[in-house]
C-alpha positions as CSV (number, residue, x, y, z in Angstrom):
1,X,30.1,-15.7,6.6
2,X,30.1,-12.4,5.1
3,X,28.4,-14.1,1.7
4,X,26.3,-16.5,3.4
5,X,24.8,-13.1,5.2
6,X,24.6,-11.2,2.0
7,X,22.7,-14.2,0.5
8,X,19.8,-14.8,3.4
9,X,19.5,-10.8,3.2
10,X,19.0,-11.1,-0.7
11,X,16.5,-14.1,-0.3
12,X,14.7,-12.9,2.0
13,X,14.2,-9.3,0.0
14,X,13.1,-11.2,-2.6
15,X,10.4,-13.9,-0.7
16,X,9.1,-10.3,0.8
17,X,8.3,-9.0,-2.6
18,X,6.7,-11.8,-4.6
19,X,4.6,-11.9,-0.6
20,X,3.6,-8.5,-1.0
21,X,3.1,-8.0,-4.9
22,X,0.8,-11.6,-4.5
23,X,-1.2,-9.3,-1.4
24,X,-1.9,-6.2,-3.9
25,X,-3.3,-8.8,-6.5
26,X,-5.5,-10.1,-3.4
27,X,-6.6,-6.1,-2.2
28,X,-6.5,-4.9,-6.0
29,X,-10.0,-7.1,-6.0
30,X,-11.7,-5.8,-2.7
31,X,-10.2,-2.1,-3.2
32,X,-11.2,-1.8,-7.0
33,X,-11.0,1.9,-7.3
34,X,-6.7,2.2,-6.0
35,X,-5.4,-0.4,-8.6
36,X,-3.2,-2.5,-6.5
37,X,-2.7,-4.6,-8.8
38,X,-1.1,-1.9,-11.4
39,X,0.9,0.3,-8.7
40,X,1.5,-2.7,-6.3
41,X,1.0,-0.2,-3.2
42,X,3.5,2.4,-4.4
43,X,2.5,6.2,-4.5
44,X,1.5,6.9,-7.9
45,X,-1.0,9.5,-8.7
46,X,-3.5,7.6,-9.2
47,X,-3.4,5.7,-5.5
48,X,-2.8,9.4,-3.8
49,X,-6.0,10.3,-5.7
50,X,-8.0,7.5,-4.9
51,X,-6.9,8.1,-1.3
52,X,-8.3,11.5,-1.4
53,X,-11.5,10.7,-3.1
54,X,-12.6,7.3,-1.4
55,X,-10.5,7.7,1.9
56,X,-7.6,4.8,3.5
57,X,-8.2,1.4,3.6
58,X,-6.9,-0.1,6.4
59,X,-3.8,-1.7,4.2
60,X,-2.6,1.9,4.1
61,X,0.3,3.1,6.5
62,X,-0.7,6.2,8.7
63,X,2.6,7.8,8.0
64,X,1.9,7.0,4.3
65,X,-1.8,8.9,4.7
66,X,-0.4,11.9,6.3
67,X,2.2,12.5,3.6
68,X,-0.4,11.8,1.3
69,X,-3.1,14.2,2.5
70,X,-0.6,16.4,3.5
71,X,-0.8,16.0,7.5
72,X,-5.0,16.3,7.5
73,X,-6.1,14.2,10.2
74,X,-7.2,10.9,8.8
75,X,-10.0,8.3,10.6
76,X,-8.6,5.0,11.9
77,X,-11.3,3.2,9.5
78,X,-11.8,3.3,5.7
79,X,-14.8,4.8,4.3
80,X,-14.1,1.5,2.1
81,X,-15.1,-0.8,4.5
């Protein structure tokens, strides 16, 4: 049971990736100027720039912002959009 577990837990880690590396590709083309399609949504220095310059989309987590901008309020909408 143990393995069977193990298994579904792997699969499923993996379906969730290829989901959300095929989403970046997707916003990579709307949100030119954060290369999705290079960082995939991680925290690079680039993205936390591009955050700073041209503001959240609203793909980015809130908890994410704040970290980024180091806890300055940030608007519910992008400037993006």
């Amino acid at each position: 049971r143990s393995s069977d577990l193990s298994s579904s837990i792997a699969g499923a880690s993996i379906i969730a990736k290829v989901a959300r590396d095929e989403l970046m590709v997707v916003l990579a083309k709307k949100y030119l100027n954060f290369l999705f399609e290079k960082n995939f949504g991680y925290g690079t220095a680039h993205h936390q720039n591009a955050i700073i310059i041209f503001g959240p989309t609203r793909q980015h987590r809130k908890l994410f912002i704040r970290k980024t901008l180091n806890n300055r309020p940030v608007d519910d909408l992008s400037k993006q959009e």
